Amino acid sequence: MIVGHGIDIEELASIQNAVEKREGFAQRVLTDKEMDRFTNLKGRRQVEYLAGRWSAKEAFSKAMGTGIGKLGFQDLEVLNDEKGAPYFSKSPFSGNVWLSISHTEQFVTASVILEENHEN
């Protein structure tokens, strides 16, 4: 049963601006494992990666109904599986979490669906 759905969209330029103007912005948003991946990327791909994680975490907080104020960025971790698909490797939700992240030239969007596990 679906218990929550959250969507977020961000301008890549806003994330780029935050990185340039706020020292430690990426470290505030990304976990240690996410930072490992982030530091291996270059240029625009770094911004896309960070924006994708930001948007995914915002969408998750909306699906939970809490907003990011009650749920910290470090409480959530988004990694990639062997095929490259993003997934939440860390979250406070015990059921299934379905995540999709998409980029355009200007925007990143993420959608999160929370599904309870019911054993019959």
mmCIF file of N, CA and C in Angstrom:
data_model
loop_
_atom_site.group_PDB
_atom_site.id
_atom_site.type_symbol
_atom_site.label_atom_id
_atom_site.label_comp_id
_atom_site.label_asym_id
_atom_site.label_seq_id
_atom_site.Cartn_x
_atom_site.Cartn_y
_atom_site.Cartn_z
ATOM 1 N N MET A 1 0.827 -1.166 0.000
ATOM 2 C CA MET A 1 0.000 0.000 0.000
ATOM 3 C C MET A 1 0.887 1.250 0.000
ATOM 4 N N ILE A 2 0.591 2.172 -0.888
ATOM 5 C CA ILE A 2 1.339 3.429 -0.956
ATOM 6 C C ILE A 2 0.896 4.322 0.197
ATOM 7 N N VAL A 3 1.876 4.809 0.949
ATOM 8 C CA VAL A 3 1.579 5.656 2.107
ATOM 9 C C VAL A 3 2.119 7.073 1.950
ATOM 10 N N GLY A 4 2.874 7.324 0.891
ATOM 11 C CA GLY A 4 3.394 8.663 0.680
ATOM 12 C C GLY A 4 3.995 8.830 -0.697
ATOM 13 N N HIS A 5 3.860 10.038 -1.226
ATOM 14 C CA HIS A 5 4.455 10.367 -2.519
ATOM 15 C C HIS A 5 4.961 11.798 -2.440
ATOM 16 N N GLY A 6 6.203 12.003 -2.800
ATOM 17 C CA GLY A 6 6.783 13.339 -2.790
ATOM 18 C C GLY A 6 7.515 13.618 -4.086
ATOM 19 N N ILE A 7 7.411 14.846 -4.547
ATOM 20 C CA ILE A 7 8.082 15.277 -5.776
ATOM 21 C C ILE A 7 8.831 16.571 -5.473
ATOM 22 N N ASP A 8 10.004 16.720 -6.063
ATOM 23 C CA ASP A 8 10.764 17.955 -5.918
ATOM 24 C C ASP A 8 11.392 18.301 -7.257
ATOM 25 N N ILE A 9 11.501 19.583 -7.532
ATOM 26 C CA ILE A 9 12.198 20.067 -8.720
ATOM 27 C C ILE A 9 13.089 21.228 -8.294
ATOM 28 N N GLU A 10 14.291 21.251 -8.814
ATOM 29 C CA GLU A 10 15.259 22.295 -8.475
ATOM 30 C C GLU A 10 15.937 22.787 -9.749
ATOM 31 N N GLU A 11 16.297 24.056 -9.748
ATOM 32 C CA GLU A 11 17.122 24.590 -10.826
ATOM 33 C C GLU A 11 18.576 24.245 -10.537
ATOM 34 N N LEU A 12 19.263 23.707 -11.522
ATOM 35 C CA LEU A 12 20.680 23.385 -11.347
ATOM 36 C C LEU A 12 21.483 24.637 -11.007
ATOM 37 N N ALA A 13 21.099 25.773 -11.570
ATOM 38 C CA ALA A 13 21.810 27.025 -11.297
ATOM 39 C C ALA A 13 21.725 27.406 -9.819
ATOM 40 N N SER A 14 20.604 27.106 -9.166
ATOM 41 C CA SER A 14 20.462 27.404 -7.734
ATOM 42 C C SER A 14 21.424 26.573 -6.899
ATOM 43 N N ILE A 15 21.580 25.312 -7.267
ATOM 44 C CA ILE A 15 22.509 24.439 -6.540
ATOM 45 C C ILE A 15 23.945 24.890 -6.806
ATOM 46 N N GLN A 16 24.253 25.222 -8.051
ATOM 47 C CA GLN A 16 25.585 25.728 -8.398
ATOM 48 C C GLN A 16 25.900 26.983 -7.585
ATOM 49 N N ASN A 17 24.934 27.875 -7.489
ATOM 50 C CA ASN A 17 25.095 29.110 -6.730
ATOM 51 C C ASN A 17 25.343 28.812 -5.243
ATOM 52 N N ALA A 18 24.614 27.868 -4.692
ATOM 53 C CA ALA A 18 24.798 27.497 -3.285
ATOM 54 C C ALA A 18 26.193 26.934 -3.042
ATOM 55 N N VAL A 19 26.677 26.113 -3.962
ATOM 56 C CA VAL A 19 28.027 25.545 -3.837
ATOM 57 C C VAL A 19 29.066 26.661 -3.841
ATOM 58 N N GLU A 20 28.893 27.625 -4.725
ATOM 59 C CA GLU A 20 29.862 28.715 -4.863
ATOM 60 C C GLU A 20 29.826 29.701 -3.697
ATOM 61 N N LYS A 21 28.650 29.916 -3.110
ATOM 62 C CA LYS A 21 28.509 30.971 -2.101
ATOM 63 C C LYS A 21 28.471 30.466 -0.662
ATOM 64 N N ARG A 22 28.165 29.190 -0.460
ATOM 65 C CA ARG A 22 28.056 28.677 0.909
ATOM 66 C C ARG A 22 29.093 27.586 1.130
ATOM 67 N N GLU A 23 30.105 27.920 1.882
ATOM 68 C CA GLU A 23 31.161 26.951 2.174
ATOM 69 C C GLU A 23 30.570 25.756 2.928
ATOM 70 N N GLY A 24 30.946 24.568 2.518
ATOM 71 C CA GLY A 24 30.475 23.356 3.178
ATOM 72 C C GLY A 24 29.079 22.915 2.782
ATOM 73 N N PHE A 25 28.514 23.539 1.737
ATOM 74 C CA PHE A 25 27.152 23.195 1.318
ATOM 75 C C PHE A 25 27.041 21.713 0.958
ATOM 76 N N ALA A 26 27.950 21.216 0.139
ATOM 77 C CA ALA A 26 27.895 19.807 -0.277
ATOM 78 C C ALA A 26 28.029 18.881 0.927
ATOM 79 N N GLN A 27 28.900 19.208 1.859
ATOM 80 C CA GLN A 27 29.099 18.373 3.048
ATOM 81 C C GLN A 27 27.859 18.356 3.937
ATOM 82 N N ARG A 28 27.088 19.415 3.917
ATOM 83 C CA ARG A 28 25.852 19.464 4.714
ATOM 84 C C ARG A 28 24.776 18.562 4.108
ATOM 85 N N VAL A 29 24.751 18.494 2.787
ATOM 86 C CA VAL A 29 23.710 17.744 2.082
ATOM 87 C C VAL A 29 24.071 16.268 1.931
ATOM 88 N N LEU A 30 25.339 15.971 1.665
ATOM 89 C CA LEU A 30 25.768 14.615 1.319
ATOM 90 C C LEU A 30 26.364 13.870 2.512
ATOM 91 N N THR A 31 26.092 12.559 2.570
ATOM 92 C CA THR A 31 26.725 11.695 3.566
ATOM 93 C C THR A 31 28.165 11.412 3.127
ATOM 94 N N ASP A 32 28.918 10.743 3.967
ATOM 95 C CA ASP A 32 30.308 10.415 3.620
ATOM 96 C C ASP A 32 30.402 9.580 2.343
ATOM 97 N N LYS A 33 29.533 8.575 2.206
ATOM 98 C CA LYS A 33 29.563 7.736 0.995
ATOM 99 C C LYS A 33 29.190 8.543 -0.244
ATOM 100 N N GLU A 34 28.196 9.421 -0.104
ATOM 101 C CA GLU A 34 27.811 10.279 -1.224
ATOM 102 C C GLU A 34 28.941 11.246 -1.577
ATOM 103 N N MET A 35 29.632 11.754 -0.554
ATOM 104 C CA MET A 35 30.765 12.665 -0.792
ATOM 105 C C MET A 35 31.890 11.960 -1.541
ATOM 106 N N ASP A 36 32.119 10.678 -1.244
ATOM 107 C CA ASP A 36 33.145 9.915 -1.966
ATOM 108 C C ASP A 36 32.877 9.950 -3.462
ATOM 109 N N ARG A 37 31.642 9.703 -3.840
ATOM 110 C CA ARG A 37 31.265 9.721 -5.257
ATOM 111 C C ARG A 37 31.365 11.144 -5.829
ATOM 112 N N PHE A 38 30.853 12.114 -5.067
ATOM 113 C CA PHE A 38 30.841 13.519 -5.484
ATOM 114 C C PHE A 38 32.241 14.021 -5.814
ATOM 115 N N THR A 39 33.207 13.707 -4.973
ATOM 116 C CA THR A 39 34.569 14.218 -5.175
ATOM 117 C C THR A 39 35.257 13.584 -6.384
ATOM 118 N N ASN A 40 34.748 12.445 -6.853
ATOM 119 C CA ASN A 40 35.311 11.809 -8.046
ATOM 120 C C ASN A 40 34.705 12.339 -9.345
ATOM 121 N N LEU A 41 33.686 13.172 -9.233
ATOM 122 C CA LEU A 41 33.055 13.763 -10.410
ATOM 123 C C LEU A 41 33.654 15.135 -10.674
ATOM 124 N N LYS A 42 33.462 15.629 -11.871
ATOM 125 C CA LYS A 42 34.033 16.923 -12.254
ATOM 126 C C LYS A 42 32.976 17.830 -12.882
ATOM 127 N N GLY A 43 33.156 19.132 -12.686
ATOM 128 C CA GLY A 43 32.365 20.147 -13.367
ATOM 129 C C GLY A 43 30.871 19.998 -13.209
ATOM 130 N N ARG A 44 30.179 20.076 -14.329
ATOM 131 C CA ARG A 44 28.716 20.039 -14.335
ATOM 132 C C ARG A 44 28.173 18.750 -13.728
ATOM 133 N N ARG A 45 28.876 17.650 -13.929
ATOM 134 C CA ARG A 45 28.396 16.370 -13.389
ATOM 135 C C ARG A 45 28.332 16.412 -11.861
ATOM 136 N N GLN A 46 29.257 17.148 -11.227
ATOM 137 C CA GLN A 46 29.213 17.318 -9.770
ATOM 138 C C GLN A 46 27.932 18.039 -9.354
ATOM 139 N N VAL A 47 27.606 19.104 -10.062
ATOM 140 C CA VAL A 47 26.400 19.874 -9.745
ATOM 141 C C VAL A 47 25.159 19.014 -9.949
ATOM 142 N N GLU A 48 25.104 18.259 -11.047
ATOM 143 C CA GLU A 48 23.962 17.381 -11.303
ATOM 144 C C GLU A 48 23.813 16.337 -10.199
ATOM 145 N N TYR A 49 24.917 15.761 -9.781
ATOM 146 C CA TYR A 49 24.893 14.745 -8.724
ATOM 147 C C TYR A 49 24.368 15.340 -7.415
ATOM 148 N N LEU A 50 24.931 16.467 -7.011
ATOM 149 C CA LEU A 50 24.516 17.118 -5.768
ATOM 150 C C LEU A 50 23.053 17.538 -5.841
ATOM 151 N N ALA A 51 22.649 18.116 -6.954
ATOM 152 C CA ALA A 51 21.260 18.544 -7.129
ATOM 153 C C ALA A 51 20.311 17.351 -7.084
ATOM 154 N N GLY A 52 20.720 16.236 -7.672
ATOM 155 C CA GLY A 52 19.899 15.030 -7.642
ATOM 156 C C GLY A 52 19.699 14.507 -6.235
ATOM 157 N N ARG A 53 20.764 14.519 -5.435
ATOM 158 C CA ARG A 53 20.662 14.056 -4.042
ATOM 159 C C ARG A 53 19.817 15.021 -3.225
ATOM 160 N N TRP A 54 20.023 16.316 -3.428
ATOM 161 C CA TRP A 54 19.216 17.327 -2.738
ATOM 162 C C TRP A 54 17.733 17.103 -3.050
ATOM 163 N N SER A 55 17.418 16.995 -4.334
ATOM 164 C CA SER A 55 16.036 16.846 -4.768
ATOM 165 C C SER A 55 15.424 15.538 -4.261
ATOM 166 N N ALA A 56 16.188 14.452 -4.284
ATOM 167 C CA ALA A 56 15.696 13.163 -3.789
ATOM 168 C C ALA A 56 15.370 13.241 -2.302
ATOM 169 N N LYS A 57 16.228 13.879 -1.541
ATOM 170 C CA LYS A 57 16.015 13.987 -0.094
ATOM 171 C C LYS A 57 14.835 14.905 0.219
ATOM 172 N N GLU A 58 14.681 15.976 -0.544
ATOM 173 C CA GLU A 58 13.514 16.851 -0.389
ATOM 174 C C GLU A 58 12.229 16.082 -0.720
ATOM 175 N N ALA A 59 12.240 15.328 -1.821
ATOM 176 C CA ALA A 59 11.061 14.550 -2.213
ATOM 177 C C ALA A 59 10.725 13.506 -1.151
ATOM 178 N N PHE A 60 11.746 12.869 -0.576
ATOM 179 C CA PHE A 60 11.516 11.888 0.488
ATOM 180 C C PHE A 60 10.837 12.552 1.681
ATOM 181 N N SER A 61 11.334 13.713 2.085
ATOM 182 C CA SER A 61 10.757 14.394 3.251
ATOM 183 C C SER A 61 9.303 14.790 2.989
ATOM 184 N N LYS A 62 8.984 15.132 1.756
ATOM 185 C CA LYS A 62 7.600 15.449 1.400
ATOM 186 C C LYS A 62 6.735 14.194 1.434
ATOM 187 N N ALA A 63 7.267 13.077 0.958
ATOM 188 C CA ALA A 63 6.526 11.814 1.002
ATOM 189 C C ALA A 63 6.240 11.394 2.441
ATOM 190 N N MET A 64 7.181 11.663 3.337
ATOM 191 C CA MET A 64 6.996 11.350 4.759
ATOM 192 C C MET A 64 6.033 12.331 5.428
ATOM 193 N N GLY A 65 5.832 13.495 4.811
ATOM 194 C CA GLY A 65 4.953 14.505 5.376
ATOM 195 C C GLY A 65 5.608 15.358 6.443
ATOM 196 N N THR A 66 6.930 15.311 6.520
ATOM 197 C CA THR A 66 7.638 16.037 7.573
ATOM 198 C C THR A 66 8.321 17.297 7.075
ATOM 199 N N GLY A 67 8.698 17.330 5.825
ATOM 200 C CA GLY A 67 9.560 18.396 5.333
ATOM 201 C C GLY A 67 10.977 18.148 5.806
ATOM 202 N N ILE A 68 11.938 18.781 5.164
ATOM 203 C CA ILE A 68 13.347 18.528 5.468
ATOM 204 C C ILE A 68 13.746 19.093 6.827
ATOM 205 N N GLY A 69 12.958 20.000 7.402
ATOM 206 C CA GLY A 69 13.269 20.551 8.717
ATOM 207 C C GLY A 69 13.237 19.515 9.831
ATOM 208 N N LYS A 70 12.331 18.560 9.746
ATOM 209 C CA LYS A 70 12.203 17.506 10.760
ATOM 210 C C LYS A 70 13.065 16.293 10.439
ATOM 211 N N LEU A 71 13.531 16.221 9.224
ATOM 212 C CA LEU A 71 14.315 15.088 8.749
ATOM 213 C C LEU A 71 15.571 15.662 8.116
ATOM 214 N N GLY A 72 16.728 15.366 8.669
ATOM 215 C CA GLY A 72 17.959 15.966 8.176
ATOM 216 C C GLY A 72 18.506 15.297 6.928
ATOM 217 N N PHE A 73 19.301 16.049 6.181
ATOM 218 C CA PHE A 73 19.938 15.509 4.981
ATOM 219 C C PHE A 73 20.824 14.306 5.312
ATOM 220 N N GLN A 74 21.450 14.303 6.480
ATOM 221 C CA GLN A 74 22.334 13.200 6.860
ATOM 222 C C GLN A 74 21.557 11.952 7.288
ATOM 223 N N ASP A 75 20.242 12.080 7.494
ATOM 224 C CA ASP A 75 19.396 10.933 7.834
ATOM 225 C C ASP A 75 19.065 10.095 6.605
ATOM 226 N N LEU A 76 19.382 10.621 5.438
ATOM 227 C CA LEU A 76 19.048 9.974 4.168
ATOM 228 C C LEU A 76 20.311 9.820 3.335
ATOM 229 N N GLU A 77 20.397 8.684 2.643
ATOM 230 C CA GLU A 77 21.557 8.451 1.775
ATOM 231 C C GLU A 77 21.084 7.822 0.478
ATOM 232 N N VAL A 78 21.527 8.393 -0.639
ATOM 233 C CA VAL A 78 21.169 7.892 -1.966
ATOM 234 C C VAL A 78 22.436 7.402 -2.652
ATOM 235 N N LEU A 79 22.465 6.115 -2.938
ATOM 236 C CA LEU A 79 23.572 5.516 -3.678
ATOM 237 C C LEU A 79 23.040 5.009 -5.011
ATOM 238 N N ASN A 80 23.891 4.369 -5.796
ATOM 239 C CA ASN A 80 23.475 3.799 -7.079
ATOM 240 C C ASN A 80 23.711 2.303 -7.067
ATOM 241 N N ASP A 81 22.761 1.551 -7.648
ATOM 242 C CA ASP A 81 22.943 0.107 -7.735
ATOM 243 C C ASP A 81 23.900 -0.240 -8.877
ATOM 244 N N GLU A 82 24.093 -1.525 -9.124
ATOM 245 C CA GLU A 82 25.060 -1.970 -10.133
ATOM 246 C C GLU A 82 24.698 -1.526 -11.551
ATOM 247 N N LYS A 83 23.426 -1.181 -11.776
ATOM 248 C CA LYS A 83 22.999 -0.692 -13.089
ATOM 249 C C LYS A 83 22.994 0.834 -13.162
ATOM 250 N N GLY A 84 23.323 1.483 -12.046
ATOM 251 C CA GLY A 84 23.369 2.934 -12.011
ATOM 252 C C GLY A 84 22.111 3.598 -11.480
ATOM 253 N N ALA A 85 21.086 2.810 -11.172
ATOM 254 C CA ALA A 85 19.834 3.386 -10.675
ATOM 255 C C ALA A 85 19.997 3.870 -9.233
ATOM 256 N N PRO A 86 19.488 5.063 -8.920
ATOM 257 C CA PRO A 86 19.594 5.563 -7.553
ATOM 258 C C PRO A 86 18.616 4.848 -6.624
ATOM 259 N N TYR A 87 19.038 4.686 -5.379
ATOM 260 C CA TYR A 87 18.162 4.099 -4.360
ATOM 261 C C TYR A 87 18.552 4.661 -2.997
ATOM 262 N N PHE A 88 17.607 4.642 -2.059
ATOM 263 C CA PHE A 88 17.896 5.078 -0.696
ATOM 264 C C PHE A 88 18.538 3.926 0.057
ATOM 265 N N SER A 89 19.813 4.075 0.375
ATOM 266 C CA SER A 89 20.518 3.063 1.161
ATOM 267 C C SER A 89 20.328 3.310 2.654
ATOM 268 N N LYS A 90 19.857 4.502 3.003
ATOM 269 C CA LYS A 90 19.628 4.856 4.404
ATOM 270 C C LYS A 90 18.415 5.771 4.464
ATOM 271 N N SER A 91 17.439 5.383 5.289
ATOM 272 C CA SER A 91 16.265 6.224 5.519
ATOM 273 C C SER A 91 15.553 5.721 6.774
ATOM 274 N N PRO A 92 14.695 6.547 7.371
ATOM 275 C CA PRO A 92 13.962 6.114 8.558
ATOM 276 C C PRO A 92 12.696 5.322 8.232
ATOM 277 N N PHE A 93 12.434 5.076 6.948
ATOM 278 C CA PHE A 93 11.224 4.357 6.545
ATOM 279 C C PHE A 93 11.540 2.879 6.389
ATOM 280 N N SER A 94 10.721 2.009 6.987
ATOM 281 C CA SER A 94 11.019 0.571 6.981
ATOM 282 C C SER A 94 10.452 -0.173 5.774
ATOM 283 N N GLY A 95 9.572 0.448 5.017
ATOM 284 C CA GLY A 95 8.995 -0.211 3.853
ATOM 285 C C GLY A 95 9.828 0.007 2.600
ATOM 286 N N ASN A 96 9.200 -0.207 1.449
ATOM 287 C CA ASN A 96 9.871 0.015 0.164
ATOM 288 C C ASN A 96 9.886 1.503 -0.170
ATOM 289 N N VAL A 97 11.009 1.958 -0.690
ATOM 290 C CA VAL A 97 11.148 3.346 -1.136
ATOM 291 C C VAL A 97 11.499 3.306 -2.618
ATOM 292 N N TRP A 98 10.639 3.908 -3.433
ATOM 293 C CA TRP A 98 10.845 3.940 -4.877
ATOM 294 C C TRP A 98 11.303 5.343 -5.253
ATOM 295 N N LEU A 99 12.426 5.429 -5.948
ATOM 296 C CA LEU A 99 13.047 6.716 -6.262
ATOM 297 C C LEU A 99 13.340 6.828 -7.749
ATOM 298 N N SER A 100 13.030 7.990 -8.303
ATOM 299 C CA SER A 100 13.417 8.316 -9.668
ATOM 300 C C SER A 100 13.987 9.729 -9.674
ATOM 301 N N ILE A 101 15.134 9.895 -10.330
ATOM 302 C CA ILE A 101 15.773 11.201 -10.484
ATOM 303 C C ILE A 101 15.975 11.445 -11.974
ATOM 304 N N SER A 102 15.660 12.661 -12.426
ATOM 305 C CA SER A 102 15.841 12.999 -13.838
ATOM 306 C C SER A 102 16.401 14.414 -13.961
ATOM 307 N N HIS A 103 17.247 14.619 -14.973
ATOM 308 C CA HIS A 103 17.877 15.918 -15.214
ATOM 309 C C HIS A 103 17.535 16.418 -16.614
ATOM 310 N N THR A 104 17.460 17.734 -16.733
ATOM 311 C CA THR A 104 17.466 18.397 -18.035
ATOM 312 C C THR A 104 18.647 19.367 -18.010
ATOM 313 N N GLU A 105 18.757 20.173 -19.014
ATOM 314 C CA GLU A 105 19.835 21.168 -19.055
ATOM 315 C C GLU A 105 19.744 22.144 -17.880
ATOM 316 N N GLN A 106 18.518 22.459 -17.453
ATOM 317 C CA GLN A 106 18.320 23.472 -16.411
ATOM 318 C C GLN A 106 17.819 22.935 -15.076
ATOM 319 N N PHE A 107 17.167 21.781 -15.078
ATOM 320 C CA PHE A 107 16.477 21.318 -13.878
ATOM 321 C C PHE A 107 16.847 19.884 -13.504
ATOM 322 N N VAL A 108 16.603 19.580 -12.237
ATOM 323 C CA VAL A 108 16.626 18.206 -11.751
ATOM 324 C C VAL A 108 15.296 17.991 -11.032
ATOM 325 N N THR A 109 14.750 16.805 -11.169
ATOM 326 C CA THR A 109 13.528 16.468 -10.458
ATOM 327 C C THR A 109 13.675 15.083 -9.849
ATOM 328 N N ALA A 110 12.992 14.887 -8.742
ATOM 329 C CA ALA A 110 12.991 13.579 -8.089
ATOM 330 C C ALA A 110 11.578 13.261 -7.630
ATOM 331 N N SER A 111 11.251 11.990 -7.706
ATOM 332 C CA SER A 111 9.968 11.489 -7.233
ATOM 333 C C SER A 111 10.238 10.327 -6.289
ATOM 334 N N VAL A 112 9.570 10.337 -5.147
ATOM 335 C CA VAL A 112 9.719 9.278 -4.148
ATOM 336 C C VAL A 112 8.339 8.744 -3.792
ATOM 337 N N ILE A 113 8.204 7.436 -3.831
ATOM 338 C CA ILE A 113 6.986 6.758 -3.391
ATOM 339 C C ILE A 113 7.356 5.856 -2.226
ATOM 340 N N LEU A 114 6.584 5.969 -1.148
ATOM 341 C CA LEU A 114 6.774 5.119 0.028
ATOM 342 C C LEU A 114 5.672 4.070 0.048
ATOM 343 N N GLU A 115 6.076 2.818 0.187
ATOM 344 C CA GLU A 115 5.137 1.705 0.154
ATOM 345 C C GLU A 115 5.345 0.841 1.390
ATOM 346 N N GLU A 116 4.262 0.619 2.138
ATOM 347 C CA GLU A 116 4.340 -0.258 3.303
ATOM 348 C C GLU A 116 4.450 -1.703 2.855
ATOM 349 N N ASN A 117 5.199 -2.477 3.621
ATOM 350 C CA ASN A 117 5.279 -3.917 3.388
ATOM 351 C C ASN A 117 4.188 -4.596 4.196
ATOM 352 N N HIS A 118 3.339 -5.351 3.525
ATOM 353 C CA HIS A 118 2.303 -6.116 4.213
ATOM 354 C C HIS A 118 2.496 -7.581 3.887
ATOM 355 N N GLU A 119 2.624 -8.376 4.912
ATOM 356 C CA GLU A 119 2.757 -9.821 4.714
ATOM 357 C C GLU A 119 1.374 -10.430 4.816
ATOM 358 N N ASN A 120 1.001 -11.225 3.825
ATOM 359 C CA ASN A 120 -0.326 -11.869 3.831
ATOM 360 C C ASN A 120 -0.250 -13.257 4.384
#
